[in-house]
Coordinates of N, CA, C and O in Angstrom, one line a residue:
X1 N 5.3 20.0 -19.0 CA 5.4 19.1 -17.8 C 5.7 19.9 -16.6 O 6.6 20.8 -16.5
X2 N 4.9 19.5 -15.3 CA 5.2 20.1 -14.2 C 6.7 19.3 -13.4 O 7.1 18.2 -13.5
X3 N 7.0 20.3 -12.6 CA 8.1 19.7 -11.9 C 7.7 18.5 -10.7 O 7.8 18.9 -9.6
X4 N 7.4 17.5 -11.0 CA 7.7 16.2 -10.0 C 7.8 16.6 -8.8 O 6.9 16.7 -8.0
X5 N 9.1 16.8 -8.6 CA 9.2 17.4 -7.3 C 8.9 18.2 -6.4 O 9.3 17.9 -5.3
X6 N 8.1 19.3 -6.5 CA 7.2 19.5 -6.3 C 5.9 19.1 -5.6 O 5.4 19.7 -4.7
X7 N 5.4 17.9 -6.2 CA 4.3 17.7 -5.4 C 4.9 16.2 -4.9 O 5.3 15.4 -5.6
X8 N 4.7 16.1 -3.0 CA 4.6 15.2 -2.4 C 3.7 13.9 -2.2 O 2.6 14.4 -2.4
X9 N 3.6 13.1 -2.0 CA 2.7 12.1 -1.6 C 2.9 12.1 0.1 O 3.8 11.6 0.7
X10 N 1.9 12.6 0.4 CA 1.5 12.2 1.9 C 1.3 10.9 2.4 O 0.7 10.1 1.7
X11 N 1.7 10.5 3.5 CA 1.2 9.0 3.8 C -0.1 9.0 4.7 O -0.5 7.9 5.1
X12 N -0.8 10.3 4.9 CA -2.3 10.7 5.2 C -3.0 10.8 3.6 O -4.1 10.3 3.6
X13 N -2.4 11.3 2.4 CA -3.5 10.7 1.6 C -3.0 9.1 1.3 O -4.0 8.8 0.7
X14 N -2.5 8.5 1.2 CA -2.1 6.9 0.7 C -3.2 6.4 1.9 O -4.2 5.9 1.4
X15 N -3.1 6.5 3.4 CA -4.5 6.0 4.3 C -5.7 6.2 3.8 O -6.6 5.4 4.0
X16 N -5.8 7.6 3.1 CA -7.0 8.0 3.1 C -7.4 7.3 1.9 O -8.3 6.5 2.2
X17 N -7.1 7.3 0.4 CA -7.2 6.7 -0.7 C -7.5 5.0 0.1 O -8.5 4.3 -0.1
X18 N -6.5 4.6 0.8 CA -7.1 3.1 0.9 C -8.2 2.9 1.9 O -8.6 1.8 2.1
X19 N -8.6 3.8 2.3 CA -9.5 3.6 3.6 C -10.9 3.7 2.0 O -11.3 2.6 1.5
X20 N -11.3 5.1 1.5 CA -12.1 4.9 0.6 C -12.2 4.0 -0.7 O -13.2 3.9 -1.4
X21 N -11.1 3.6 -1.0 CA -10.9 2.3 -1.6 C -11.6 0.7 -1.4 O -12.1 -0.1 -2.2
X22 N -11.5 0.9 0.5 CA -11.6 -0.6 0.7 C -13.3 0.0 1.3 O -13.9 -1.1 1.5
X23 N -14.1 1.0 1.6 CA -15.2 0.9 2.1 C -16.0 0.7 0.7 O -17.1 0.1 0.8
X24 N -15.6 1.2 -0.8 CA -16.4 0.7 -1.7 C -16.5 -0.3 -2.3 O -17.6 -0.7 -2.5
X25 N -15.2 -1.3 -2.7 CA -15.2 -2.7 -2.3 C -15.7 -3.1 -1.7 O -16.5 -3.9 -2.1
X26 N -15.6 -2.6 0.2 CA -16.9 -3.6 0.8 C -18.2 -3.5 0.6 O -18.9 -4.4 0.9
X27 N -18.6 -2.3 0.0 CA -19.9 -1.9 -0.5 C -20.4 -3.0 -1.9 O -21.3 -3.8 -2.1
X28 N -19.2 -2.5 -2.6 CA -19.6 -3.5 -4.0 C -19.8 -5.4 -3.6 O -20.5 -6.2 -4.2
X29 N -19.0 -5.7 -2.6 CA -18.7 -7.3 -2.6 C -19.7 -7.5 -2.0 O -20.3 -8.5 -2.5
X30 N -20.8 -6.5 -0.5 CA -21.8 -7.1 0.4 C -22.9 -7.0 -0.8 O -23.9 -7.6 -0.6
X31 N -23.0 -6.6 -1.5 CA -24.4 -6.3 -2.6 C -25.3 -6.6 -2.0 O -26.0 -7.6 -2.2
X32 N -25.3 -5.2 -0.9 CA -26.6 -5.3 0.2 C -26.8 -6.0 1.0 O -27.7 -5.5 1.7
X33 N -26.4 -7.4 1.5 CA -26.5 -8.1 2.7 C -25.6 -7.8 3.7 O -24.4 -7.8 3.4
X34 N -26.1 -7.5 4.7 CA -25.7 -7.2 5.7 C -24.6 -8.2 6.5 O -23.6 -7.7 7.1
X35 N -24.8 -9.8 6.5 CA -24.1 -10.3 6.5 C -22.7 -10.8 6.2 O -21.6 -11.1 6.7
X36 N -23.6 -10.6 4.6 CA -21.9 -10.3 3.6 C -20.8 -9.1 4.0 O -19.6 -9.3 3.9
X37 N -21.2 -8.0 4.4 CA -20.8 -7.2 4.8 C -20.0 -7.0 5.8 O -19.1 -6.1 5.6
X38 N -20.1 -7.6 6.7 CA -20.0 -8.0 8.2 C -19.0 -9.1 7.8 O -17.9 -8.8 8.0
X39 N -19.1 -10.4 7.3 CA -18.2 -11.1 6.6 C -16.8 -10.7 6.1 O -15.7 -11.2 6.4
X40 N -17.1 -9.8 5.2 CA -15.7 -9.1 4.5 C -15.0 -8.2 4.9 O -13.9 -7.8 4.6
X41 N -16.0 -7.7 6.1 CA -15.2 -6.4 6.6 C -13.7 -7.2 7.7 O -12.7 -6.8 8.2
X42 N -14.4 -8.1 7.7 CA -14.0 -9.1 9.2 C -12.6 -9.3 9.0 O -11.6 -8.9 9.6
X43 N -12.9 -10.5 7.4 CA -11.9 -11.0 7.2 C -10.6 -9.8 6.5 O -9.4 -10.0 6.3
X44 N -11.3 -8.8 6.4 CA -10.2 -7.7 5.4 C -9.2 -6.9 7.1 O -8.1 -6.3 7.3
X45 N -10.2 -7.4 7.9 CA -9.3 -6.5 8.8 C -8.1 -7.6 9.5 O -6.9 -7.4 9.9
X46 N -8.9 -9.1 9.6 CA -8.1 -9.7 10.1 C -6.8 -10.0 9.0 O -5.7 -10.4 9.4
X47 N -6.9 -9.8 8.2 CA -6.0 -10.1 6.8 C -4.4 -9.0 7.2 O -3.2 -9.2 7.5
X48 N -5.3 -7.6 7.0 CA -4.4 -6.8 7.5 C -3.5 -6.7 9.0 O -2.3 -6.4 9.1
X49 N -4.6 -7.2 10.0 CA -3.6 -7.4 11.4 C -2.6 -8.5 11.6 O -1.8 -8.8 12.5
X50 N -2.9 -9.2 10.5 CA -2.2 -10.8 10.2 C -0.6 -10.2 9.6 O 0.5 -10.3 9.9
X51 N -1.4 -9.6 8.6 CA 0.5 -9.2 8.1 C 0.9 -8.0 8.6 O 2.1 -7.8 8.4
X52 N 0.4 -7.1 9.1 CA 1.1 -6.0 10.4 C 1.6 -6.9 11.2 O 2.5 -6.4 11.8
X53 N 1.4 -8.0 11.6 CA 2.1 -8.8 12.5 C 3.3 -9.4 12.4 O 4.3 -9.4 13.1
X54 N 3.0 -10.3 10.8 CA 4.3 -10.9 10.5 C 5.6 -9.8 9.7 O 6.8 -10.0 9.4
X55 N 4.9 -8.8 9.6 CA 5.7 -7.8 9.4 C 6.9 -7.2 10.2 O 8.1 -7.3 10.2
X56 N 5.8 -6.7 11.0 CA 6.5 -6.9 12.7 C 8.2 -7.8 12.9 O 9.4 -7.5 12.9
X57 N 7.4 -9.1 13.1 CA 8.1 -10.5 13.4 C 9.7 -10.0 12.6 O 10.8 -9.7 13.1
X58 N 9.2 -10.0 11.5 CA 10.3 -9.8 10.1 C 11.1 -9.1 9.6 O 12.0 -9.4 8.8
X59 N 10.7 -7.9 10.3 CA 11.8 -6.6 10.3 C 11.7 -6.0 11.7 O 11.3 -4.8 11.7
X60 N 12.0 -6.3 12.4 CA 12.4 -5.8 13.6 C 14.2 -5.7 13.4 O 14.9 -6.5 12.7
X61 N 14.7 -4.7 14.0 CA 15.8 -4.1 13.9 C 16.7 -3.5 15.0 O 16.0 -4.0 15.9
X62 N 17.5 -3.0 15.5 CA 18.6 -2.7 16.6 C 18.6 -3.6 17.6 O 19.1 -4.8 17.6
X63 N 17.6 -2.6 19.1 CA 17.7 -3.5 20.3 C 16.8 -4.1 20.4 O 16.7 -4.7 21.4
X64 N 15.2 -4.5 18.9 CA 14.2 -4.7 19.5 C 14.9 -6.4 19.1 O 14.5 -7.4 19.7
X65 N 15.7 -6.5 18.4 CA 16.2 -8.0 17.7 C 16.5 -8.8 18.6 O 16.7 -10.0 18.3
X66 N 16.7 -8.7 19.6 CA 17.5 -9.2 20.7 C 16.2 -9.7 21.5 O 16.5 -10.2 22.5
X67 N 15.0 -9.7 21.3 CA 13.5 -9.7 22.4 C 12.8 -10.2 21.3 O 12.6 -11.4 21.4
X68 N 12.3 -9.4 20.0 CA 11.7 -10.2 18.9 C 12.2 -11.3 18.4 O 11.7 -12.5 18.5
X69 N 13.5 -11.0 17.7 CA 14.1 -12.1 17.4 C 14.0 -13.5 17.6 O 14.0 -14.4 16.7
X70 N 14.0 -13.8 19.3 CA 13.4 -15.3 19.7 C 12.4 -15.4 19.7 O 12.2 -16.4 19.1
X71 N 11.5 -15.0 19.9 CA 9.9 -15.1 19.4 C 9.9 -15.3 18.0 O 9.2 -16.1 17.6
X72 N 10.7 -14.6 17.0 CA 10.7 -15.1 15.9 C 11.1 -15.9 15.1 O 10.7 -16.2 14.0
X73 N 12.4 -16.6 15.9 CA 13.0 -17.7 16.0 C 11.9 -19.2 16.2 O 11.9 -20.2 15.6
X74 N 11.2 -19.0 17.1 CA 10.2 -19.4 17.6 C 9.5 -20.0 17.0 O 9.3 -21.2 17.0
X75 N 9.0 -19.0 16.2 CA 7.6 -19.2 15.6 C 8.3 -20.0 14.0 O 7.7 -20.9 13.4
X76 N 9.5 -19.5 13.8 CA 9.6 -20.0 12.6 C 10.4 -21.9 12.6 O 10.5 -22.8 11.6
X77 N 10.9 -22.0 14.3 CA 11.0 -23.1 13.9 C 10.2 -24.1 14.5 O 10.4 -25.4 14.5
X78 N 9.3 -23.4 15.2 CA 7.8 -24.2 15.8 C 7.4 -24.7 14.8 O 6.4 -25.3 14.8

């Protein structure tokens, strides 16, 4: 057995595995229609900017809590 420790996980390969991850998915789901394609790519990005957002919202931390905070306040009791 090799030593673990040793080898790192980069968070440039974790992007890069999901970047070619999610272009063959959209490859496999459009099965050639261009549309479809165009469709999934859409919704996969808005999916992602959806929860980089409420992520955002949800863990904000020191002085940003004091400015996000009410906006998150906001939103959650809008």
């Amino acid at each position: 057995m090799g030593d673990a420790s040793r080898w790192k996980w980069s968070p440039l390969a974790t992007w890069s595995l999901t970047a070619v991850a999610s272009l063959v998915l959209w490859c496999v789901e459009a099965r050639g229609s261009r549309l479809k394609a165009i469709l999934v790519i859409s919704l996969s990005l808005s999916s992602f900017i959806i929860g980089a957002l409420a992520g955002f919202l949800f863990t904000s931390y020191g002085e940003e809590t004091a400015t996000v905070g009410k906006v998150r306040d906001w939103l959650i009791g809008g």
